[in-house]
Coordinates of C-alpha atoms in Angstrom, one line a residue:
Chain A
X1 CA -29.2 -8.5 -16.0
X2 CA -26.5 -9.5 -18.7
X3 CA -22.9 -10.9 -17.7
X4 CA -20.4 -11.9 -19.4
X5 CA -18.2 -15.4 -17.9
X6 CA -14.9 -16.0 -18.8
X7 CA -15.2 -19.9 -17.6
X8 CA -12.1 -22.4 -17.4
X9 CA -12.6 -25.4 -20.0
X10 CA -10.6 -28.8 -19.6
X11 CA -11.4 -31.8 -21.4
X12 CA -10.2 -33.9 -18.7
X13 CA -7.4 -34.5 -16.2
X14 CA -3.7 -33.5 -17.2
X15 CA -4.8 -31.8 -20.5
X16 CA -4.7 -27.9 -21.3
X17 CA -7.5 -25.8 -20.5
X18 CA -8.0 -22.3 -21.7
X19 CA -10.8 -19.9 -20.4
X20 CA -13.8 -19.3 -23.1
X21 CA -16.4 -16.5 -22.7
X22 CA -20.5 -17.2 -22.3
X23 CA -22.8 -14.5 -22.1
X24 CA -25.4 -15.5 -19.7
X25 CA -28.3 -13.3 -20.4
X26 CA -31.6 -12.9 -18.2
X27 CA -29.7 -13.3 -14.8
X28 CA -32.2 -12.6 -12.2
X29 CA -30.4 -11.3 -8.9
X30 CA -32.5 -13.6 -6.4
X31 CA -30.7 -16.6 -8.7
X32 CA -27.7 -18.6 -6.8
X33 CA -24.2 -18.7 -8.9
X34 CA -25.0 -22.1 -9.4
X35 CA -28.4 -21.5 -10.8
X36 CA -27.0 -19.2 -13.1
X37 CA -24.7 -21.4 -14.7
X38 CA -27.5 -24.3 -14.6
X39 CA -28.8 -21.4 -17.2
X40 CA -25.6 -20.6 -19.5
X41 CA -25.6 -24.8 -19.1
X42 CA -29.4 -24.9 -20.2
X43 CA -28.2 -23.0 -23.5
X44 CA -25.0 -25.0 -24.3
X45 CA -27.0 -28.0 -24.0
X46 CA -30.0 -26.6 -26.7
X47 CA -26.9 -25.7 -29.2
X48 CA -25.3 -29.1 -28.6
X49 CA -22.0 -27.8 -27.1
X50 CA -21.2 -30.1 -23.9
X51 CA -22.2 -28.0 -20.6
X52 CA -19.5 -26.7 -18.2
X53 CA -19.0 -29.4 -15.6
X54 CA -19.4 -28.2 -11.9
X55 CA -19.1 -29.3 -8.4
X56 CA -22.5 -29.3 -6.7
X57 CA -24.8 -31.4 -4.1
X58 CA -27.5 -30.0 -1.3
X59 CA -27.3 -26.5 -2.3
X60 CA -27.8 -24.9 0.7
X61 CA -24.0 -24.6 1.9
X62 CA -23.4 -27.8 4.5
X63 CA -22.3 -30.2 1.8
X64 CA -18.7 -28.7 0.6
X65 CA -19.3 -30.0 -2.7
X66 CA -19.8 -26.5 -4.6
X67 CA -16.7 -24.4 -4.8
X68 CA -15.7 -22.3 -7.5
X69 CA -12.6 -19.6 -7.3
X70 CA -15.1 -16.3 -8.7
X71 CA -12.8 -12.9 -10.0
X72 CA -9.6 -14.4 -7.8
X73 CA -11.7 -15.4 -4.8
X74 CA -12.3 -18.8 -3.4
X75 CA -16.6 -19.0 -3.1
X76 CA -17.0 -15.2 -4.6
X77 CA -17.1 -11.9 -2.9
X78 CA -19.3 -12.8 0.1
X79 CA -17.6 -13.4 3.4
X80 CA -18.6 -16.9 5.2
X81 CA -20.7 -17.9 2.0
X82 CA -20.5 -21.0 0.2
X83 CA -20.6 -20.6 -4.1
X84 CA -24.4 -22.5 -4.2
X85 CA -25.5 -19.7 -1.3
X86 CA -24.1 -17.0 -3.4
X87 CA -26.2 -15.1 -5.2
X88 CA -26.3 -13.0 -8.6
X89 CA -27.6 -9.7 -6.6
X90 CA -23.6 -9.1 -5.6
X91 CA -23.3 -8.7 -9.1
X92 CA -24.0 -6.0 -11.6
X93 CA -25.3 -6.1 -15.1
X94 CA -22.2 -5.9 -17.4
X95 CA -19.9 -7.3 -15.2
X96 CA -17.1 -9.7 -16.7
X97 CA -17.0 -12.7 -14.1
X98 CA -14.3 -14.9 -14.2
X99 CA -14.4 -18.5 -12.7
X100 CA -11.7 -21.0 -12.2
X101 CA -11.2 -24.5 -10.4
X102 CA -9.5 -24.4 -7.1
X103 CA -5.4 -24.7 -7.9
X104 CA -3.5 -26.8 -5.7
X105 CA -1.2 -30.2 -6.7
X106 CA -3.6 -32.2 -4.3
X107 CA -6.7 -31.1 -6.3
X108 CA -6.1 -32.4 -9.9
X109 CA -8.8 -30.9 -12.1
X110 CA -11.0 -33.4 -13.5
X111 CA -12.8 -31.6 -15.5
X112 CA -13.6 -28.2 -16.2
X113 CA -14.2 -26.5 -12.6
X114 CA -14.3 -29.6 -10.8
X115 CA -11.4 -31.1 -9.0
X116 CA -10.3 -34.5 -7.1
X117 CA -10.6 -33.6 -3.3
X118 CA -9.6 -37.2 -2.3
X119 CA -6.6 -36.1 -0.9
X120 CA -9.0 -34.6 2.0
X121 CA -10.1 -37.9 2.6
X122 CA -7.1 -39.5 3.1
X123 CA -5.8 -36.8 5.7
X124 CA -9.1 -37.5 7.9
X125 CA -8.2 -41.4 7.2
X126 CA -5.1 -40.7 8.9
X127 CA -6.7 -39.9 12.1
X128 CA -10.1 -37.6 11.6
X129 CA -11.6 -40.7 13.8
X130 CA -12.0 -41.7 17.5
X131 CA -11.8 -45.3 18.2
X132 CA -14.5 -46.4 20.1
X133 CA -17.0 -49.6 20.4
X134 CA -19.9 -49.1 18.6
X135 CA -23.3 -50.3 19.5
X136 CA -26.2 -48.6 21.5
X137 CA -25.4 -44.9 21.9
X138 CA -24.3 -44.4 25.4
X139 CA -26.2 -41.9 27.5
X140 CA -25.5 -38.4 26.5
X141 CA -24.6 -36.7 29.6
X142 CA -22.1 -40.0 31.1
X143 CA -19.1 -37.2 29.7
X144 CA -19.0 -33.7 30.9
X145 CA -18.5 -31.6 28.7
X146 CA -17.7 -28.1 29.6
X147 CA -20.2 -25.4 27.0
X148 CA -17.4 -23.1 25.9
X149 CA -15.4 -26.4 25.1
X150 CA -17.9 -28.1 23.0
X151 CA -19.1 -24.7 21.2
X152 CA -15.1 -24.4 20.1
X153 CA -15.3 -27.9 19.1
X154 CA -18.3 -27.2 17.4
X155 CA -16.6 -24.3 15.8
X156 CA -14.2 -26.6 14.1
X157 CA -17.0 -28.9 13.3
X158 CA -18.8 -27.0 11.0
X159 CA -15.6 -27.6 8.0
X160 CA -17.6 -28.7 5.1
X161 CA -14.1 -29.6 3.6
X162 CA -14.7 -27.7 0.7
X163 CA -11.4 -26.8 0.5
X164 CA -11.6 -23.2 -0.3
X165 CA -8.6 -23.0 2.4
X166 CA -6.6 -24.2 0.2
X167 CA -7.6 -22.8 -3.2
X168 CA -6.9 -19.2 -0.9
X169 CA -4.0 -19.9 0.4
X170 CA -0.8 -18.2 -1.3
X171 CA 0.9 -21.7 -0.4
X172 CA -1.7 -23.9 -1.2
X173 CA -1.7 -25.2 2.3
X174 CA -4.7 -27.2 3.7
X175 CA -3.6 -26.0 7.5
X176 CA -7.2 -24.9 8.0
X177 CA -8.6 -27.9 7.3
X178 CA -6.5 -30.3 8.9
X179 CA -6.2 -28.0 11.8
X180 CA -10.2 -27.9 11.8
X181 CA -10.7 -31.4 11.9
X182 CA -7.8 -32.3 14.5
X183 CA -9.0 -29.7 16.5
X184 CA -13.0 -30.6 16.7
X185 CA -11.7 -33.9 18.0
X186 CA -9.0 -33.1 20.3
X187 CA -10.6 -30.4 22.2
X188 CA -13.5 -32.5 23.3
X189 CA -13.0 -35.9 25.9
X190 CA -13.9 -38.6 23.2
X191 CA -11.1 -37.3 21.3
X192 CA -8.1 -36.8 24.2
X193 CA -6.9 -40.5 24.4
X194 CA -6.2 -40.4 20.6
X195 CA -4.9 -36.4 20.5
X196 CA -1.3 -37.0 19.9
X197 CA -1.6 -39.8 17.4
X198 CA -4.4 -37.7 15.7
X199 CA -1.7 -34.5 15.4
X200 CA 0.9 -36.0 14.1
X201 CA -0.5 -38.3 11.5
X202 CA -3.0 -36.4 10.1
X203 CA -0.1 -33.6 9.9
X204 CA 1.8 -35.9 7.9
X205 CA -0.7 -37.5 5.6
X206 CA -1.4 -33.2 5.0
X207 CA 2.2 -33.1 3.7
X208 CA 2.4 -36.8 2.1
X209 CA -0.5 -34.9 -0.2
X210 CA 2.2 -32.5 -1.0
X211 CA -0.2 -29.2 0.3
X212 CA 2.0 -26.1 1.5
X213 CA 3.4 -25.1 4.5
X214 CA 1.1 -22.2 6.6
X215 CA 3.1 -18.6 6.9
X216 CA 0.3 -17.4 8.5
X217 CA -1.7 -15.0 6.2
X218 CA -4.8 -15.8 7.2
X219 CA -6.2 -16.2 3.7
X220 CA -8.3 -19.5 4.3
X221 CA -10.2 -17.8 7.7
X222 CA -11.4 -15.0 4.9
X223 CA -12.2 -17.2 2.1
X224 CA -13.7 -20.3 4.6
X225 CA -17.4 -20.5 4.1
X226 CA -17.8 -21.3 7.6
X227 CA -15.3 -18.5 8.5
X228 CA -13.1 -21.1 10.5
X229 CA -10.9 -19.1 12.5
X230 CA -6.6 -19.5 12.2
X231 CA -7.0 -20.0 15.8
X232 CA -7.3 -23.4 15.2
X233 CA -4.0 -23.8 13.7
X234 CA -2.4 -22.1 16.6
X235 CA -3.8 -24.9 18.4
X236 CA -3.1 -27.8 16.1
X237 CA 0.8 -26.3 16.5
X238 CA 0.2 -26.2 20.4
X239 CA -1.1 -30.0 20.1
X240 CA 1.7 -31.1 17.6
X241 CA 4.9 -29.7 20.2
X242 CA 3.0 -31.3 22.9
X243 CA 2.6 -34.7 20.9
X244 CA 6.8 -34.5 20.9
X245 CA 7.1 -33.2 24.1
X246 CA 5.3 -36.0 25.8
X247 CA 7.0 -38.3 23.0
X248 CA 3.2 -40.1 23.5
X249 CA 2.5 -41.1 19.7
X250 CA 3.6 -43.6 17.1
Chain B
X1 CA 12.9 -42.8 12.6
X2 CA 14.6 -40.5 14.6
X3 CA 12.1 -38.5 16.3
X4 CA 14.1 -34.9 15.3
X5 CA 14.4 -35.7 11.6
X6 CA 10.2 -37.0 11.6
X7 CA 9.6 -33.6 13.8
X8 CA 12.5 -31.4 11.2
X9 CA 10.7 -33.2 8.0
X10 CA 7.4 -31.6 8.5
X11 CA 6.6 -28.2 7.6
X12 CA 5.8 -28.0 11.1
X13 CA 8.6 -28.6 13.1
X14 CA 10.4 -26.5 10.4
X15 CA 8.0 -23.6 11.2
X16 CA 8.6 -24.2 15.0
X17 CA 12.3 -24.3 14.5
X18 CA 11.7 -20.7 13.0
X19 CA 9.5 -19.7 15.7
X20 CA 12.1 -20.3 18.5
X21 CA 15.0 -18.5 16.1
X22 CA 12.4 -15.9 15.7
X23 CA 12.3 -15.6 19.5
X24 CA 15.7 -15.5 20.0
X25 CA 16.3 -12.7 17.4
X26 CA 13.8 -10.5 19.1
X27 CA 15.8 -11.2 22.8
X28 CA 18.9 -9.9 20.2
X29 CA 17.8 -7.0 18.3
X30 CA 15.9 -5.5 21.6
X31 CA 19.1 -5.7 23.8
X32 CA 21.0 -4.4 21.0
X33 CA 18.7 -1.4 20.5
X34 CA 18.9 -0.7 24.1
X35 CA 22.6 -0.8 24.0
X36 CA 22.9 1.5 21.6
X37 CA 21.0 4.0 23.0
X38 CA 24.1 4.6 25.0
X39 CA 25.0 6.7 22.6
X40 CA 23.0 9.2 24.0
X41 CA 24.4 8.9 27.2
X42 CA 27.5 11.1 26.9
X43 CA 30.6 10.4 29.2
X44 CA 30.9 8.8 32.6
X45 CA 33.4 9.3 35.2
X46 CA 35.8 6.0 35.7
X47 CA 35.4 5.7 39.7
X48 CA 39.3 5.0 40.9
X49 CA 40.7 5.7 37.7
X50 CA 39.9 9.3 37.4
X51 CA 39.4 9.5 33.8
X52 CA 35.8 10.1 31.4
X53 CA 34.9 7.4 29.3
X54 CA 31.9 7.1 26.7
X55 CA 29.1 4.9 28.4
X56 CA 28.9 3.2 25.0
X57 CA 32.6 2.0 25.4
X58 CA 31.6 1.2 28.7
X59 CA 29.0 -0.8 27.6
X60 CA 30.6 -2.6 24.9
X61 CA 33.5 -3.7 27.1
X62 CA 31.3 -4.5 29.9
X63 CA 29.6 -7.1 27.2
X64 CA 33.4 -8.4 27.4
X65 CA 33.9 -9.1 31.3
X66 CA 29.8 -9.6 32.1
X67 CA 29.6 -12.4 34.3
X68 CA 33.7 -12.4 35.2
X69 CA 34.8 -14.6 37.1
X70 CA 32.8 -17.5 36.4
X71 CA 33.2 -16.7 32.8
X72 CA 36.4 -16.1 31.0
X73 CA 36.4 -12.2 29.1
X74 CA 34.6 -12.0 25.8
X75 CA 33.1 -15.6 26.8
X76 CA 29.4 -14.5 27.2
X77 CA 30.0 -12.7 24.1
X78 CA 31.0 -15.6 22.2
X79 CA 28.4 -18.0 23.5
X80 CA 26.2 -15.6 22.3
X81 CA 27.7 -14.9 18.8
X82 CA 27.4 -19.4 18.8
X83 CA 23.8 -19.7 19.5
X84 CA 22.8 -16.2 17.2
X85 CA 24.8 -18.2 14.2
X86 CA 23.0 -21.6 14.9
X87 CA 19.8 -19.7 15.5
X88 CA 20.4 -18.1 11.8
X89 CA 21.7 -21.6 10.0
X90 CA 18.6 -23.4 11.5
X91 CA 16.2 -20.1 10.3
X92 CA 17.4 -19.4 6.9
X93 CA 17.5 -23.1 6.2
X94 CA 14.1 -24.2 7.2
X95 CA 13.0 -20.6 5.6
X96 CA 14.0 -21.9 2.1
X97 CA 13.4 -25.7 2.7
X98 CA 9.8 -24.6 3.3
X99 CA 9.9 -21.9 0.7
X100 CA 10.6 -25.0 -2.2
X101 CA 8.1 -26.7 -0.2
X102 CA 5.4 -24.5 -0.5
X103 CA 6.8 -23.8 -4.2
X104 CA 5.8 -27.0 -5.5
X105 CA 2.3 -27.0 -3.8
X106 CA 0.8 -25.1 -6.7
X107 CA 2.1 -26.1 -9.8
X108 CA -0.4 -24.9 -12.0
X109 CA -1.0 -21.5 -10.7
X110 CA -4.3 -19.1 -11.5
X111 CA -5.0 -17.8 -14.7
X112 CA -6.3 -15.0 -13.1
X113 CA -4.6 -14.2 -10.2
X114 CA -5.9 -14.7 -6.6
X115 CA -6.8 -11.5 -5.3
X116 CA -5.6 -11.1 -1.5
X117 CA -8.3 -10.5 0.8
X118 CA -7.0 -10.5 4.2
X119 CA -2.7 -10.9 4.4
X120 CA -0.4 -7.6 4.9
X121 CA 1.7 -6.5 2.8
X122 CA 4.7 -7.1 5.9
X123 CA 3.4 -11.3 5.4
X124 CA 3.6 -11.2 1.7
X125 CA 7.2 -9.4 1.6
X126 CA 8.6 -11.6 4.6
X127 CA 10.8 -13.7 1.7
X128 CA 12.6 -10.6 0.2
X129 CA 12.9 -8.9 3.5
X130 CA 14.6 -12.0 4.6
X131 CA 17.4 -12.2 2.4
X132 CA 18.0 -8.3 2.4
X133 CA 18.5 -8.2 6.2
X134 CA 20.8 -11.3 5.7
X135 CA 22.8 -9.1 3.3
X136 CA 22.8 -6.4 5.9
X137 CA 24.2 -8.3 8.6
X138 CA 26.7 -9.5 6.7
X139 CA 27.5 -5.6 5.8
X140 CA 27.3 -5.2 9.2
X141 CA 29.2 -7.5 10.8
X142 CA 32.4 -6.6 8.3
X143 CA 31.4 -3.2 9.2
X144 CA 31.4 -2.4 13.0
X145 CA 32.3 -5.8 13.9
X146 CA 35.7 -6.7 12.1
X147 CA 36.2 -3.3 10.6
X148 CA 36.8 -4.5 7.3
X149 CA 34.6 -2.2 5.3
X150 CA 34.9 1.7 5.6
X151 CA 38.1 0.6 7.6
X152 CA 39.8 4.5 7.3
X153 CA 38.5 5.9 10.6
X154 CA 37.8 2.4 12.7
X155 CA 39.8 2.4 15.5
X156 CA 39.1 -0.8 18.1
X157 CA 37.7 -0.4 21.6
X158 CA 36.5 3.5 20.2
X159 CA 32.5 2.5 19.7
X160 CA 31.0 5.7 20.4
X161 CA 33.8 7.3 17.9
X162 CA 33.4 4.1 15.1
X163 CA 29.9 4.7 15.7
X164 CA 29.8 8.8 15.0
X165 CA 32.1 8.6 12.4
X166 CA 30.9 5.8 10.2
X167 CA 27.3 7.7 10.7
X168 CA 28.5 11.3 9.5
X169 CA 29.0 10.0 5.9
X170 CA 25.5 10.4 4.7
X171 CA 24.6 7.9 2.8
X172 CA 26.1 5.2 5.6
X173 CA 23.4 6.5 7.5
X174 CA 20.9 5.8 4.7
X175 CA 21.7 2.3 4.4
X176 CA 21.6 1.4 8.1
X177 CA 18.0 3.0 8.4
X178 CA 16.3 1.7 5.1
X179 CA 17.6 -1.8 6.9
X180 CA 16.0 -1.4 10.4
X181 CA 13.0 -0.4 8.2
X182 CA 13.4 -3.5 6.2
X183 CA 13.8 -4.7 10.1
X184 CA 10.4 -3.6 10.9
X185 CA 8.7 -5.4 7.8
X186 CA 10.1 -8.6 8.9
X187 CA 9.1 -8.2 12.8
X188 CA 5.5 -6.6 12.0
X189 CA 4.7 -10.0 10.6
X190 CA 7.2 -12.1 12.1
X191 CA 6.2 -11.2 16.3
X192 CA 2.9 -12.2 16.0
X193 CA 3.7 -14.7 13.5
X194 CA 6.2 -16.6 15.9
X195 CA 3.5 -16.6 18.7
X196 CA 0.9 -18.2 16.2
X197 CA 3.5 -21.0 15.8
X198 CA 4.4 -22.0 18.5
X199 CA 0.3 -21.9 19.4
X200 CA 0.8 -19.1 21.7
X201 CA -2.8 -17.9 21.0
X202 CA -6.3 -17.5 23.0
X203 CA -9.4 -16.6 20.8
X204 CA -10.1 -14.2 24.2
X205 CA -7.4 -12.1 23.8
X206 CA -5.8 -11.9 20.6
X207 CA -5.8 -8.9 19.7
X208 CA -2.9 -8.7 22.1
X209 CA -1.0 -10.0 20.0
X210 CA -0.9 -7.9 17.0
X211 CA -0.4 -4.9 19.2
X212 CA 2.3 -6.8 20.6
X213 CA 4.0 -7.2 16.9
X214 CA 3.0 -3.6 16.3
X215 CA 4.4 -1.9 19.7
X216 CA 7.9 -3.8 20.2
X217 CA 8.4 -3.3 15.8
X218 CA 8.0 0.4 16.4
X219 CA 10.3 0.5 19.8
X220 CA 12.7 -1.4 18.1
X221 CA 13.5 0.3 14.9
X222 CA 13.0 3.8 15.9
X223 CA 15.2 3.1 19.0
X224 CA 17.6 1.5 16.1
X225 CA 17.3 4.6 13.6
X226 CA 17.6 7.2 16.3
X227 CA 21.1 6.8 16.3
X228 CA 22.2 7.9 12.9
X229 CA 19.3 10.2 12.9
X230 CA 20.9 12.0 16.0
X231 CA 24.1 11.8 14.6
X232 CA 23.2 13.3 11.3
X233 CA 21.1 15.7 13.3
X234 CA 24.0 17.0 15.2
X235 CA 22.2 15.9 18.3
X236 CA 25.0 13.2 19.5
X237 CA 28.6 15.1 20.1
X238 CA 31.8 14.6 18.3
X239 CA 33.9 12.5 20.1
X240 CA 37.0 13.4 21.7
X241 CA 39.3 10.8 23.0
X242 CA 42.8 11.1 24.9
X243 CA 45.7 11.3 21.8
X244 CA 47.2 8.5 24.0
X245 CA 44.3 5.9 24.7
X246 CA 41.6 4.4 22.5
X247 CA 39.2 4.7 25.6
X248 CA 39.5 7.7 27.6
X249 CA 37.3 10.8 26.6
X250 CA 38.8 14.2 26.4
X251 CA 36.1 15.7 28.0
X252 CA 36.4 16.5 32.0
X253 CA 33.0 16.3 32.3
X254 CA 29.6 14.7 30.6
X255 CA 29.1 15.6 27.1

């Protein structure tokens, strides 16, 4: 099948960027997104034009590299898919696709469709951790852990931190995330003695970033490749009043 | 720092600070529903004084003496009026503080537009219905509450007359029920969003809370718009009061 791509081009960080139309011809249905534009990228690079620089790694949706905003949609039309597991058989011949870079003041674009996701980093740097002596790993079983406890902590666990929360979210907040990764820590027993700490700060290094404020929409659970539930953020909230209830956090 | 200006800086405690308002509104606009439905109640015979009143005068001047002698009268209703205009400062103000907030988070916004996958169309409207019910109770308030506005037929202590008479003129009617339904926007999303907030929330049994949102918007605003429907409608008698008193009824018996 033919499509036409209307793909956003930026030379580089803080300079205007425009959208400029490819045909990518030959499209194959059982080819990923990605693979597609490794194609269009194949012809660019035979003409001499520079390629369009994406965001990519394993491929098979666990690293939260990839992520593309496809026709107003974080990751493309398929629910719980990541942009590399998406693939050109949602598509029909003839259709005008049109990509952009996620849009949020934390994510600079770079280049092209790839953005700066640091920020991400620095919110789990503020307390995405448990402190704990290292060494030989302790028995496995020394901490009971009750099953549905460590499946909902498991739940939050699977955030890739692609940040299609984000890129979704009318607000540009990055509750899901944060929320995701205070709460895969704070619901399990390695992660109490730190909860309130956790809350708090990594709350505040989410707003020293600049992200939004969450009203609640429920747009990051739909575009969320692991299809992180909101219920998380309920949580996080429920964690955060106890943190100043109990006043037990720097 | 001051632990209340850390927990008011962050878009959280703001959104919990809305939350409780939120709460507190609810309590307000549900009592006030109910009371209003007095207006359907017809007259009531005065035991010892052996006159009819309207049970909505009743009501309204039992709001004055509730909880005499240990409060003063009109002092519940003041303490009342205090904490509904804190609860409003502290909710309209964290409202547009996290309004800029979230304003700034996007600076460079889609070329091509998000498309919304999931959000209602009560969420997305929540900032415009806002603003218009604070222009209402404003209306409001200088309407039936200090009888400034459409001031020709208010008479004090009269509520079921103030009441039928300011609803008669058509278009009064109008505006007080395109506001409740403005009313019901804002609670669709704001009821279950005020129980997210403040984490009130089991994975179990959510779906509680939506019908929750769903159930109390609809009891509240058609218990709201019932009134000047049933006064347009002819279903809610013209008053009659004593030429001599602002709160006896004519009538001998109910209705």
């Amino acid at each position: 099948m033919n499509v036409t791509l209307k793909v956003w081009r930026q030379k580089g960080p803080n300079q205007p960027g425009g959208f400029v139309e490819y045909k990518a011809e030959g499209i194959i249905g059982d080819m990923s997104f990605l693979e597609m534009l490794d194609t269009v990228n194949e012809g660019l690079v035979a003409k001499g034009e520079p390629p369009i620089a994406f965001d990519n790694d394993c491929r098979e949706g666990i690293c939260g590299m990839c992520g593309l905003v496809i026709n107003g949609v974080p990751h493309g039309p398929s629910k719980g898919t990541t942009t590399c597991e998406l693939y050109m058989r949602h598509f029909h011949d003839g259709d005008t696709i049109v990509i952009e870079p996620w849009r949020s003041v934390a994510f600079p674009v770079m280049k092209d469709l790839i953005v700066d996701r640091s920020a991400f980093d620095r919110i789990v740097q503020a307390g995405g951790y448990i402190s704990c002596k290292t060494g030989s790993a302790i028995e496995a079983n020394t901490i009971p852990v009750p099953k549905p406890i460590a499946d909902r902590s498991m739940d939050a666990a699977t955030c890739i931190g692609c940040g299609a929360c984000v890129a979704a979210c009318p607000n540009g907040s990055a509750m899901l995330f944060t929320s995701a990764k205070i709460g895969h820590l704070n619901l399990l027993p390695q992660g109490k003695p730190e909860r309130f700490n956790r809350a708090v700060h990594m709350i505040e290094a989410m707003e020293a970033e600049k992200f939004g404020g969450c009203t609640n929409h429920g747009e990051c659970e739909a575009a969320c490749p692991k299809s992180i539930s909101i219920d998380f953020i309920a949580f996080v909230n429920r964690e955060y009043m106890g943190a100043y209830w109990t006043a037990d956090f720097e | 720092m001051n632990w209340f200006v850390r927990f008011y800086k962050s878009s959280l405690g703001k959104k919990i600070i809305m939350a409780v308002s939120g709460v507190i509104f609810f309590g307000f606009v549900f009592l006030h529903m109910y009371g209003n439905l007095k207006m359907f109640m017809g007259t009531e015979l005065v035991e010892g004084l052996g006159v009819y009143k309207y049970k909505m005068d009743i009501y309204a001047e039992h709001l004055r003496t509730f909880g005499e002698p240990i409060l003063t009268y009109g002092m519940l209703l003041w303490i009342l009026r205090f904490v509904l205009v804190l609860a409003l400062v502290l909710h309209v103000t964290s409202a547009v503080q996290l309004w800029l907030m979230n304003n700034k988070a996007r600076p460079q916004n889609y070329a091509n537009a998000l498309k919304s996958q999931v959000t209602t169309f009560f969420a997305r409207t929540m900032y415009y219905t806002g603003p218009l019910l604070f222009l209402y109770i404003v209306y409001h308030i200088l309407h039936f509450t200090t009888g400034d506005i459409h001031s020709s037929t208010h008479i004090e202590g009269q509520v079921y007359g103030n009441v039928y008479n300011a609803f008669q003129t058509w278009w009064i009617a109008l505006i007080y029920i395109v506001a409740m339904i403005f009313l019901g926007f804002h609670l669709q999303h704001g009821l279950w969003s005020m129980l997210q907030t403040l984490g009130i929330n089991n994975p179990k049994r959510n779906l509680w809370r939506k019908r929750f949102a769903t159930a109390f918007t609809l009891i509240i605003v058609l218990g709201f718009i019932a009134v000047p429907i049933g006064i347009q409608a002819g279903i809610i008698p013209e008053p009659h009061y004593q030429p001599n008193s602002t709160v006896i009824a004519y009538h001998e018996t109910g209705r």
